[in-house]
XYZ file of C-alpha atoms in Angstrom:
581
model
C 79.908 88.731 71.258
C 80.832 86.904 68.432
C 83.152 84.637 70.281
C 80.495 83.780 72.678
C 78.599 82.441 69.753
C 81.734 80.433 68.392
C 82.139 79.249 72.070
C 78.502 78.433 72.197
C 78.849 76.568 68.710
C 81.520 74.573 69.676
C 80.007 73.181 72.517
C 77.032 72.329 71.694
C 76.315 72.438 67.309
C 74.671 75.196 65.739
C 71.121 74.996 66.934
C 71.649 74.828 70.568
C 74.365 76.908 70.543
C 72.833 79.882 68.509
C 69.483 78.857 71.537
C 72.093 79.103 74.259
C 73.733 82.628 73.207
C 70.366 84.427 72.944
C 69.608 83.057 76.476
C 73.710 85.015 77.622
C 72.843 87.737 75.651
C 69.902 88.630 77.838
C 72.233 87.850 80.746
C 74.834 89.990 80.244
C 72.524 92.884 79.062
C 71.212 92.811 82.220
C 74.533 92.652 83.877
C 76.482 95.474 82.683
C 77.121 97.810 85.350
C 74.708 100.163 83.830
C 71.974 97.834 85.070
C 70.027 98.291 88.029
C 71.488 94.861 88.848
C 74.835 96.376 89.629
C 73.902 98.947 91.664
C 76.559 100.859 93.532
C 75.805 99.677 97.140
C 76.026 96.119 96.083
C 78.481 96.297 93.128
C 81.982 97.553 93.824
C 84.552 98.008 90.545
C 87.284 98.542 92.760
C 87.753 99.310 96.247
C 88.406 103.383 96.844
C 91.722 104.225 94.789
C 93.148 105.321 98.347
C 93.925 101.302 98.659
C 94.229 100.203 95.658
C 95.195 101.536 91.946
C 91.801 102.218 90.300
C 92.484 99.536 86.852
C 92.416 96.466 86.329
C 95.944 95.857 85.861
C 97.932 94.705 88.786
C 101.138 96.076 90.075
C 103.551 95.499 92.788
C 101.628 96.608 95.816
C 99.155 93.987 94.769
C 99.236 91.054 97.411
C 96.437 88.387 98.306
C 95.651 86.757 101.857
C 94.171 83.776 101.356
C 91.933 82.755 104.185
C 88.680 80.796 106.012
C 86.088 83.275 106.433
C 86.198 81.960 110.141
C 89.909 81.860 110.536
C 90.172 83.856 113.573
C 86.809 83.909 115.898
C 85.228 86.390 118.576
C 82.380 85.386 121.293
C 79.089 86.138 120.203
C 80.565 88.195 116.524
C 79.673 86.668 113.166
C 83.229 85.088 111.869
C 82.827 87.456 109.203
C 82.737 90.698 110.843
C 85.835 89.258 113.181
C 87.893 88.843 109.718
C 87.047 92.235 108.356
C 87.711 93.814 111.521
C 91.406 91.851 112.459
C 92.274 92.687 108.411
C 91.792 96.552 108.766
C 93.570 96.181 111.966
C 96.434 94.292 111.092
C 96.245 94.142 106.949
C 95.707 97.427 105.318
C 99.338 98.035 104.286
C 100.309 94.783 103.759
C 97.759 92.746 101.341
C 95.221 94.566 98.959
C 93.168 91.147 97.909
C 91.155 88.791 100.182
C 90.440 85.593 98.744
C 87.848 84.281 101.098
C 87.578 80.490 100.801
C 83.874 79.248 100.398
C 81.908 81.232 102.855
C 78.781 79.432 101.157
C 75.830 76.643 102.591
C 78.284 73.344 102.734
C 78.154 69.685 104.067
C 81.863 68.809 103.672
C 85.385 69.690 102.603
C 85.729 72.367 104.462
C 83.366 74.488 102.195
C 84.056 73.310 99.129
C 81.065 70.751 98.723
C 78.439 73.883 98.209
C 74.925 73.874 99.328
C 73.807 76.770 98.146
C 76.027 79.106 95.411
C 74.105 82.412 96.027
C 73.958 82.542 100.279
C 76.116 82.971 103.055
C 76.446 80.444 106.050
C 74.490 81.827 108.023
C 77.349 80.306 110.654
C 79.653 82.731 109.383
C 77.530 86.119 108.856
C 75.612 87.763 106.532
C 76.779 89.497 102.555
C 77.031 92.468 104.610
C 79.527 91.389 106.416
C 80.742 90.028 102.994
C 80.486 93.587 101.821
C 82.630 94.945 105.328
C 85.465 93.239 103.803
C 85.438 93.922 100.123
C 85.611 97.958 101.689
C 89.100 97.855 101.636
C 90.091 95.118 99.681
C 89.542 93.457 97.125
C 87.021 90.288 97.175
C 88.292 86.891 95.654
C 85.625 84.638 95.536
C 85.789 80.756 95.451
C 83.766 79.723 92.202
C 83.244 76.035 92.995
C 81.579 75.034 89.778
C 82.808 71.283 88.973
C 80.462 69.707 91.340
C 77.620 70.500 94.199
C 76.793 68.925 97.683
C 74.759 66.259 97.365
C 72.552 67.960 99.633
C 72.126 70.895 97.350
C 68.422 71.584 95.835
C 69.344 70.603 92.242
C 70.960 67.398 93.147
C 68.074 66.400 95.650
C 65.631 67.040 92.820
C 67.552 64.995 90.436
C 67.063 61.772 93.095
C 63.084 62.814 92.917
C 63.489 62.199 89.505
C 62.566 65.891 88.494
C 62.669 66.436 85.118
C 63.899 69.789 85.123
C 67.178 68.212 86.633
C 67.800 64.492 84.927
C 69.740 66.054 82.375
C 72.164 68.243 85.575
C 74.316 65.379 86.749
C 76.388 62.634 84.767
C 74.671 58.986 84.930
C 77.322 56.404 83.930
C 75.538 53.662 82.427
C 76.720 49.989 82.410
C 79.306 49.471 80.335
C 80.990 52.649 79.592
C 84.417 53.609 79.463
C 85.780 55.275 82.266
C 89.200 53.304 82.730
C 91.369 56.437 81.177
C 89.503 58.920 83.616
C 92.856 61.008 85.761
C 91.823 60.439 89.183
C 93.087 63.543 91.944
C 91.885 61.055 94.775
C 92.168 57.270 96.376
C 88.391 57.418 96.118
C 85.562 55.605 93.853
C 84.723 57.755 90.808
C 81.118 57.082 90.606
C 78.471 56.874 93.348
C 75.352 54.828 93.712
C 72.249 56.520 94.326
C 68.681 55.047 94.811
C 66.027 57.291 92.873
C 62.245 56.436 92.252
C 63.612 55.255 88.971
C 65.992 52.607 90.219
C 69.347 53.250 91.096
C 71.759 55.148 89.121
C 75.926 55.362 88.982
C 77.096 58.966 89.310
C 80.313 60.520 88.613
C 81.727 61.930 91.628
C 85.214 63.038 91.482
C 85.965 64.102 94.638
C 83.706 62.557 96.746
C 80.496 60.544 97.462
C 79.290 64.028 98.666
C 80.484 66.411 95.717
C 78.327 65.362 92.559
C 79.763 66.652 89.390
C 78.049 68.873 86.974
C 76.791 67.860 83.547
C 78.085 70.843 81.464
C 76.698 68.556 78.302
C 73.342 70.283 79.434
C 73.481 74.323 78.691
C 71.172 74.942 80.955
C 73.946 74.170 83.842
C 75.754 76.640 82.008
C 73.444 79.085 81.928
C 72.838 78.589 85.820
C 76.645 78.551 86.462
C 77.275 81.876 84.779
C 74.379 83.660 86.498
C 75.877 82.970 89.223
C 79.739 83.872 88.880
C 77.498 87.207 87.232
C 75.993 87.295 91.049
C 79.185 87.277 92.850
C 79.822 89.966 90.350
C 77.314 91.601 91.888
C 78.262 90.850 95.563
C 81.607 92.461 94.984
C 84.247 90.207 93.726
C 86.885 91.341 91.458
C 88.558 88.003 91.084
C 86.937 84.292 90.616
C 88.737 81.729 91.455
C 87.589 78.540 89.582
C 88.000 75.706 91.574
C 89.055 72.175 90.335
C 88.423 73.450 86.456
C 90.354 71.005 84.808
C 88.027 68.334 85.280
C 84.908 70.191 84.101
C 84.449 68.451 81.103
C 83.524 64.993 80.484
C 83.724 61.979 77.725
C 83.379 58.795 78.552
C 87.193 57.059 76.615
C 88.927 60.018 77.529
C 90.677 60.941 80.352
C 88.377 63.645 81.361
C 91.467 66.149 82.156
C 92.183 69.397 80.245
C 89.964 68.456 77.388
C 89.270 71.176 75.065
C 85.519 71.604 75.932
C 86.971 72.541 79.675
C 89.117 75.283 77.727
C 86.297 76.428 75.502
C 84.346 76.920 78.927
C 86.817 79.108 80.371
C 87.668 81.217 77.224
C 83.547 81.577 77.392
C 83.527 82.696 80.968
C 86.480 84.944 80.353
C 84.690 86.565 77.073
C 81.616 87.070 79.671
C 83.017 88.870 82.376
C 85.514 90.749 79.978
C 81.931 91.822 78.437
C 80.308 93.274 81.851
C 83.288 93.918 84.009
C 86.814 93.895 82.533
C 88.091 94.632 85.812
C 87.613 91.056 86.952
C 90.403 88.589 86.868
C 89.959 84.910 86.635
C 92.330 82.692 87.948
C 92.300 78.588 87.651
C 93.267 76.187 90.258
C 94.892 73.196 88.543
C 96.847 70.893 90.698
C 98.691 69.422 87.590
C 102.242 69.315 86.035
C 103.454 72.653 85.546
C 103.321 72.151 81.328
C 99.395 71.254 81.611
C 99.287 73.923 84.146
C 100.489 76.640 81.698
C 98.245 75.716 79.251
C 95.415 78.086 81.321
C 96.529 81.249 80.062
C 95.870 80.172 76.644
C 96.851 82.532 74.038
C 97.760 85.191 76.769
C 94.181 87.143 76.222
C 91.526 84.602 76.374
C 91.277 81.928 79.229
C 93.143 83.180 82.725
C 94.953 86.775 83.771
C 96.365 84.025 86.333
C 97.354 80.273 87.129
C 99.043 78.726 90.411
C 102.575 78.314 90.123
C 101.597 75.067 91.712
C 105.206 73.939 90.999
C 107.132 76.490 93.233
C 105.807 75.530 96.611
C 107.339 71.691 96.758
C 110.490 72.859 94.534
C 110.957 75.553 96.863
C 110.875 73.136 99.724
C 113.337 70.376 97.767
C 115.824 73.633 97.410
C 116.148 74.196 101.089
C 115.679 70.496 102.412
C 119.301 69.839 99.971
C 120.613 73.010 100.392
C 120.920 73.365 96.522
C 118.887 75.410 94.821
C 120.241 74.108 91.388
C 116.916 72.622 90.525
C 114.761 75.814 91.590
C 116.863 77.960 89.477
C 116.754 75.978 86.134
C 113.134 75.780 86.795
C 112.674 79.191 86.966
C 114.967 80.113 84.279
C 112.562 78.203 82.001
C 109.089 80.258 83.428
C 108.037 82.176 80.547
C 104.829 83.890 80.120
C 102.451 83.914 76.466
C 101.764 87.796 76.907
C 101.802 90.845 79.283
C 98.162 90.678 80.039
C 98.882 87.251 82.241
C 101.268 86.307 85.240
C 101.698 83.235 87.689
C 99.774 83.483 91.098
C 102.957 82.131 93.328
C 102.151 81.107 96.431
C 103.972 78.463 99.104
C 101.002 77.181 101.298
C 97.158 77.125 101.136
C 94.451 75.278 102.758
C 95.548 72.380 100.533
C 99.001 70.385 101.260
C 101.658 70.975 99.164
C 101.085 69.038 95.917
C 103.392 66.912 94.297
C 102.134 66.230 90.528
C 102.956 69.405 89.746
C 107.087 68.516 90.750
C 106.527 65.330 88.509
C 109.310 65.233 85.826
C 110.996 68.169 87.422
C 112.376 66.274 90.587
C 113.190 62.401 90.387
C 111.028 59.785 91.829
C 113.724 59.221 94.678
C 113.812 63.194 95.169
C 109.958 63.520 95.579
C 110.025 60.409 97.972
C 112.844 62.251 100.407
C 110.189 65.209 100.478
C 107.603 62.699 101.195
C 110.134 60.863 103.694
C 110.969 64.380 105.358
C 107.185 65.464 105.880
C 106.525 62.319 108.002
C 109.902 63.226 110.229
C 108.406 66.483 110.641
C 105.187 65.517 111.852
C 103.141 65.734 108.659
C 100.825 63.289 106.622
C 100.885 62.215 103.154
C 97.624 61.927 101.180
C 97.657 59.500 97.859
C 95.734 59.057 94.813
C 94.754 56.290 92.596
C 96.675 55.253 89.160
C 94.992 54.096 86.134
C 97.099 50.627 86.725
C 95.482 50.105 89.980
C 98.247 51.538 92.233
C 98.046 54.270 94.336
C 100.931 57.146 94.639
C 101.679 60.238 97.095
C 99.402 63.142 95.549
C 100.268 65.815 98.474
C 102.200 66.559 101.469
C 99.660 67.557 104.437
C 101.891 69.614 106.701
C 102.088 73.377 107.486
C 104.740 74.882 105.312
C 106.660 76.370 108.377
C 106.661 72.785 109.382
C 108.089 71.283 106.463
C 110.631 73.800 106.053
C 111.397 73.351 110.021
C 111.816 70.012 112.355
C 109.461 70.480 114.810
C 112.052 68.152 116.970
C 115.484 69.528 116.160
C 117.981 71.238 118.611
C 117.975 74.188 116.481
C 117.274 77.934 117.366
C 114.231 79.983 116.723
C 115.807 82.351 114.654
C 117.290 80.042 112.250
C 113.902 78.378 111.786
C 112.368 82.135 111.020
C 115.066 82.678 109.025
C 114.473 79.457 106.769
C 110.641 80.187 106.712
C 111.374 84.122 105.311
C 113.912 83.278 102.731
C 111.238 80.821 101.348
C 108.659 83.173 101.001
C 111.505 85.603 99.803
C 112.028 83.047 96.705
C 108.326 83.435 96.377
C 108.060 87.637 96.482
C 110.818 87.976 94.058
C 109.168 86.000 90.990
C 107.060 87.327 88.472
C 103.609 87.323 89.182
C 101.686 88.261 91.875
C 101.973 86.648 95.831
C 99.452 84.919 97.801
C 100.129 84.340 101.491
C 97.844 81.570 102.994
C 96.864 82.877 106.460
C 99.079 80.446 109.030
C 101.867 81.144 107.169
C 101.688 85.052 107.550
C 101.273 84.759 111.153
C 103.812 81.745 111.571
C 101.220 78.967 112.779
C 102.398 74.802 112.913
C 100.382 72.044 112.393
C 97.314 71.201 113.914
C 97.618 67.367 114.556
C 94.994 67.813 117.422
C 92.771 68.373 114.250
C 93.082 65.804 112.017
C 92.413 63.328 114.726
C 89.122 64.772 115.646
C 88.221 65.154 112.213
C 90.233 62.359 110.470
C 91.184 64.665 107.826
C 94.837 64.545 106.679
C 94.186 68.642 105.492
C 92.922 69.167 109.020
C 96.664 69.912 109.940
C 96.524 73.020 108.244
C 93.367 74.153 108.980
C 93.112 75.384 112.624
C 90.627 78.037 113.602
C 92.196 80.880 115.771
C 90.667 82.505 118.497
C 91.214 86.346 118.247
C 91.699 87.384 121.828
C 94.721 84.128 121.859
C 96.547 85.988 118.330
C 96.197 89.055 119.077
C 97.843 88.517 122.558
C 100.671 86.398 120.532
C 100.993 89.467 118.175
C 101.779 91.357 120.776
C 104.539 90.097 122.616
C 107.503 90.981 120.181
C 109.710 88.019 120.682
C 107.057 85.208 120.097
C 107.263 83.394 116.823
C 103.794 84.215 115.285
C 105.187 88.360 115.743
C 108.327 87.678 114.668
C 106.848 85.888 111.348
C 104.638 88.127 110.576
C 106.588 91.398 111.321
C 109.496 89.985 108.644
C 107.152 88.800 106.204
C 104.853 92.015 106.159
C 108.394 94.206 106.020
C 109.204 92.310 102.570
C 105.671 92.534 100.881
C 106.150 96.448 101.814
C 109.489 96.969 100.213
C 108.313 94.455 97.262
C 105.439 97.191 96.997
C 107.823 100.562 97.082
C 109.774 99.232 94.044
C 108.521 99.018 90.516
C 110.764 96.228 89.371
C 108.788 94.115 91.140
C 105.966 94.212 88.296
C 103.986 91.066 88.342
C 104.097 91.481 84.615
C 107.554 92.976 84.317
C 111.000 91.373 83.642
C 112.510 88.136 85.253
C 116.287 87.200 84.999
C 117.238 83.868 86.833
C 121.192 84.060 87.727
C 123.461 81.058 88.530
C 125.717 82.732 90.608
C 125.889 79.897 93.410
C 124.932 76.304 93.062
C 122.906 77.380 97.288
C 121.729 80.127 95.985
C 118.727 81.301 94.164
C 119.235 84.592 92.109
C 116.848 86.495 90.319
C 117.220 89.942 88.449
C 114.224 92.261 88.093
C 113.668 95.031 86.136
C 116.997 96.615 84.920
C 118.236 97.436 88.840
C 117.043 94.919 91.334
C 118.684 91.312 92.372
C 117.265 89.017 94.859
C 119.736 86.843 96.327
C 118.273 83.866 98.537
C 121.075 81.662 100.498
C 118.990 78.034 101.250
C 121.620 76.351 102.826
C 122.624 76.347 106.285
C 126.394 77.702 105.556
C 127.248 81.063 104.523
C 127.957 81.398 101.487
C 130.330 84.330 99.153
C 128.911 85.898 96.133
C 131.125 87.542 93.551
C 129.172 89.114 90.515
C 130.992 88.831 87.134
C 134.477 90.661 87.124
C 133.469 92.565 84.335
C 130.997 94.575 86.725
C 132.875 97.599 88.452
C 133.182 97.109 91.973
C 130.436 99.388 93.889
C 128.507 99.677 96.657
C 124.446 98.078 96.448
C 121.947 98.584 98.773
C 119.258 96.285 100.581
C 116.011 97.432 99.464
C 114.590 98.493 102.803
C 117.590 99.429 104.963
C 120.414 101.962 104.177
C 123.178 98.791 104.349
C 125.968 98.469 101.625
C 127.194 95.797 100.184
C 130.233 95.346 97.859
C 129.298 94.080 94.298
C 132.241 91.870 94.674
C 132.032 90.144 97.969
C 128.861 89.268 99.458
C 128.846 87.596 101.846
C 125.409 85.636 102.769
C 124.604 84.253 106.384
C 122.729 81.018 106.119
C 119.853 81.645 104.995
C 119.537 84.964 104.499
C 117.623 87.327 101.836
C 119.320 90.094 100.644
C 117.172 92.327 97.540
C 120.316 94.715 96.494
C 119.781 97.477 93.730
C 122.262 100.091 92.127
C 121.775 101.217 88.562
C 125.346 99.495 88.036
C 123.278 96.159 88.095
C 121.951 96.767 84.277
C 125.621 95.305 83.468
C 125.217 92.302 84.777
């Protein structure tokens, strides 16, 4: 408790900070699971050990879909109870974590400009059907705490001029300094609003619709971490804070990473380690991968995970050049602060495929053939404003099976499956643990239908799915989405059967072929990832006696000194001889 009160100190001076911790004292004494808040029909530690190991530590069985809550739909069913019934369907072997995207009250951004923190669309079900879900898997829940709709209760009473909420949103008076603030988005920072008090300039980040948070005020605080304690409650194991690098705010600064924001999150981490050290909190922060890093803090007090928000347009550059010389001295360089934290590697998401966090790792010209490539397949690029007054690409808006595969080109099915797997391959094989966004487990392509009804550039990415339509697809063996999801689900299952695949374990990046990535894990394990189109020999270092390995999930041998690799192709190998190498 005592470094809630440093925390608390920090933030805010002595008085209100020693006034602040008596008011989270109270809060979390209420909230321990030995409360009648947490009781067991609405507070789940863990799903039943039958799915999932019963501590808080991860393994490597542990995999996370990430998902709409009304990503596949069913006449007359709440889009809840459609999800929870496709996952135990199709899911139960393959991922243990759900990370529902915001399932809350919204008026834009696809959920994440929240309403209302504590209810469910009614559009999409009920927390029972909330609750159906988190039965056998784990819940991750979006906690969208930078800003709130403008339609939201709090920010409606602030244009009212309530008292109780002049203090809850930042009004930029004439004058002040905002030309160092790190804009994400081409759009205004601050917002006019008319109020009975005249009109006032807020800060809006994101959008004219998603009003910042004043976190100078404690009671936003307090009101924030009642209600990540609430989705405690509701059944989520891991909280996913949303846009938390910009949480903090002074006016000369550049509003980004500032140590208030970190202070926040080692707060929120002392909290929940406090009532339920199961719970892992992971940031989102869309930066360069060095500010990125700098989440995990000392390795025990701010995040058990970050993105790897570098990997997914890396990954891409490796297999659009056919060299994955860049990709591997990346990776060789991934290091983590402790054993208690890991990366969160993922290719896709509901998001595009960011390019700040490739900044100073690929050249200007190499980021603008990525950019040049998504438009030839079909895609869209979305920008973001400089400081200068310029404006540069920000993120690729394309479906990752599309930017991996010409939507146009005289090229065969199975070579564009075979590109798609060996990506996500790359992906399995690093430390940390995988997320697999939804239309990339079951092999969808962009949705340009969508962005021009909803004039969206993340539209493309974003298509709802009609149940009856993928389930019929799923059926019929030969048909991309099957084949996808069929080669995908086989690797997260052997990644799961092996222990070297620890998300905290040991990582060994090889150079063993300028086309090919290589990684060693644990003492016995190599992952060997061809990303160019020609086959390609592999000889392991002479010193290693020649012996047969074999492919993790099939009984095929390979000689340690002659692999051969198909274009392409994954192979995960493993004989004790490899602790030589």
């Amino acid at each position: 408790m005592n470094k809630i009160l440093d925390h608390l100190i920090a933030l805010y001076g002595d008085e209100r900070g020693r006034a602040t911790f008596v008011r989270i004292t109270s809060l979390i004494e209420n909230a321990r699971p030995s409360s009648s808040v947490f009781r067991p029909s609405s507070f789940v530690l863990c799903p039943p050990s039958s799915v999932l190991h019963p501590s808080s530590s991860l393994t490597q069985r542990d995999a996370v879909l990430i998902t709409y809550p009304d990503q596949v739909r069913a006449p007359d069913e709440p889009p809840l109870r459609t999800l929870a019934d496709f996952c135990d369907t199709h899911l139960r072997d393959v991922v243990t974590t759900i990370h529902l995207l915001p399932f809350y009250p919204y008026s834009s951004d696809d959920g994440f400009s929240v309403i209302d923190y504590r209810a469910v669309n009614p559009m999409l079900g009920d927390w029972d059907d909330v609750a159906r879900i988190g039965k056998n898997f784990r819940l991750m829940f979006d906690a969208v705490i930078n800003h709130v709709s403008a339609q939201s209760a709090w920010f409606q009473a602030f244009l009212r001029d309530d008292p109780r909420y002049r203090d809850w949103f930042i009004v930029v008076p004439d004058g002040a300094d905002v030309s160092r603030v790190i804009r994400p988005r081409a759009l205004p920072l601050l917002t006019t609003f008319e109020t009975p008090s005249g009109a006032k300039k807020v800060w809006t980040t994101f959008s004219a619709d998603q009003i910042d948070l004043n976190y100078h005020n404690p009671d936003v605080l307090i009101e924030i971490i009642e209600t990540l304690l609430f989705y405690l409650a509701r059944g989520a194991s891991w909280l996913r804070l949303d846009a938390i690098a910009f949480l903090w705010k002074e006016f000369g600064t550049t509003c980004l990473h500032l140590p208030q924001t970190h202070r926040i999150i080692q707060l929120l981490r002392a909290i929940v380690d406090a009532v339920a050290p199961q719970t892992i909190l992971i940031t989102e922060t869309n930066v360069p991968h060095a500010e990125n890093v700098s989440y995990f803090g000392d390795g025990t007090n701010e995040a058990h995970l970050v993105y790897n928000f570098a990997l997914p347009p890396l990954t891409l550059h490796a297999f659009h050049t056919g060299d994955a010389r860049t990709l591997t001295h990346w990776a060789s360089g991934l290091t983590l602060p402790s054993r208690q934290v890991t990366f969160f590697n993922f290719l896709a998401s509901h998001d595009g495929i960011g390019l700040n966090p490739a900044r100073g790792i690929l050249r200007d010209d190499e980021i603008d053939a990525l950019v040049a490539r998504t438009i030839a397949h079909g895609g869209l690029v979305s920008y973001k404003a400089n400081s200068d007054g310029t404006s540069s690409p920000y993120e690729l808006n394309i479906n990752y099976f599309d930017a991996l595969n010409d939507p146009n080109a005289r090229e065969s099915l199975d070579t564009q499956i075979d590109r798609f797997v060996c990506a996500h391959a790359i992906m399995l094989a690093l430390v940390g643990v995988p997320g697999i966004y939804f239309h990339s487990l079951f092999g969808s392509r962009g949705w340009r239908a969508g962005v021009a009804q909803t004039g969206q550039n993340r539209t493309i990415n974003r298509e709802k799915l009609e149940r009856a339509a993928l389930e019929h697809e799923l059926s019929d063996v030969s048909s991309r989405r099957a084949r996808v999801f069929a080669r995908l689900a086989q690797l997260l299952r052997v990644r799961a059967a092996h222990p070297a695949f620890d998300p905290y374990g040991t990582m060994r990046v090889l150079d063993v072929h300028p086309a090919v990535f290589a990684v060693q894990r644990g003492d016995a394990v190599v992952c060997l990832h061809n990303v160019s189109a020609q086959s390609q020999h592999i000889a392991f270092p002479p010193t290693m006696p020649a012996r047969a390995l074999v492919a993790l999930g099939t009984s095929q041998r390979y000689d340690s000194q002659a692999i051969q690799l198909a274009p392409y192709q994954t192979l995960w190998l493993t004989d004790e001889s490899l602790r030589s190498l």
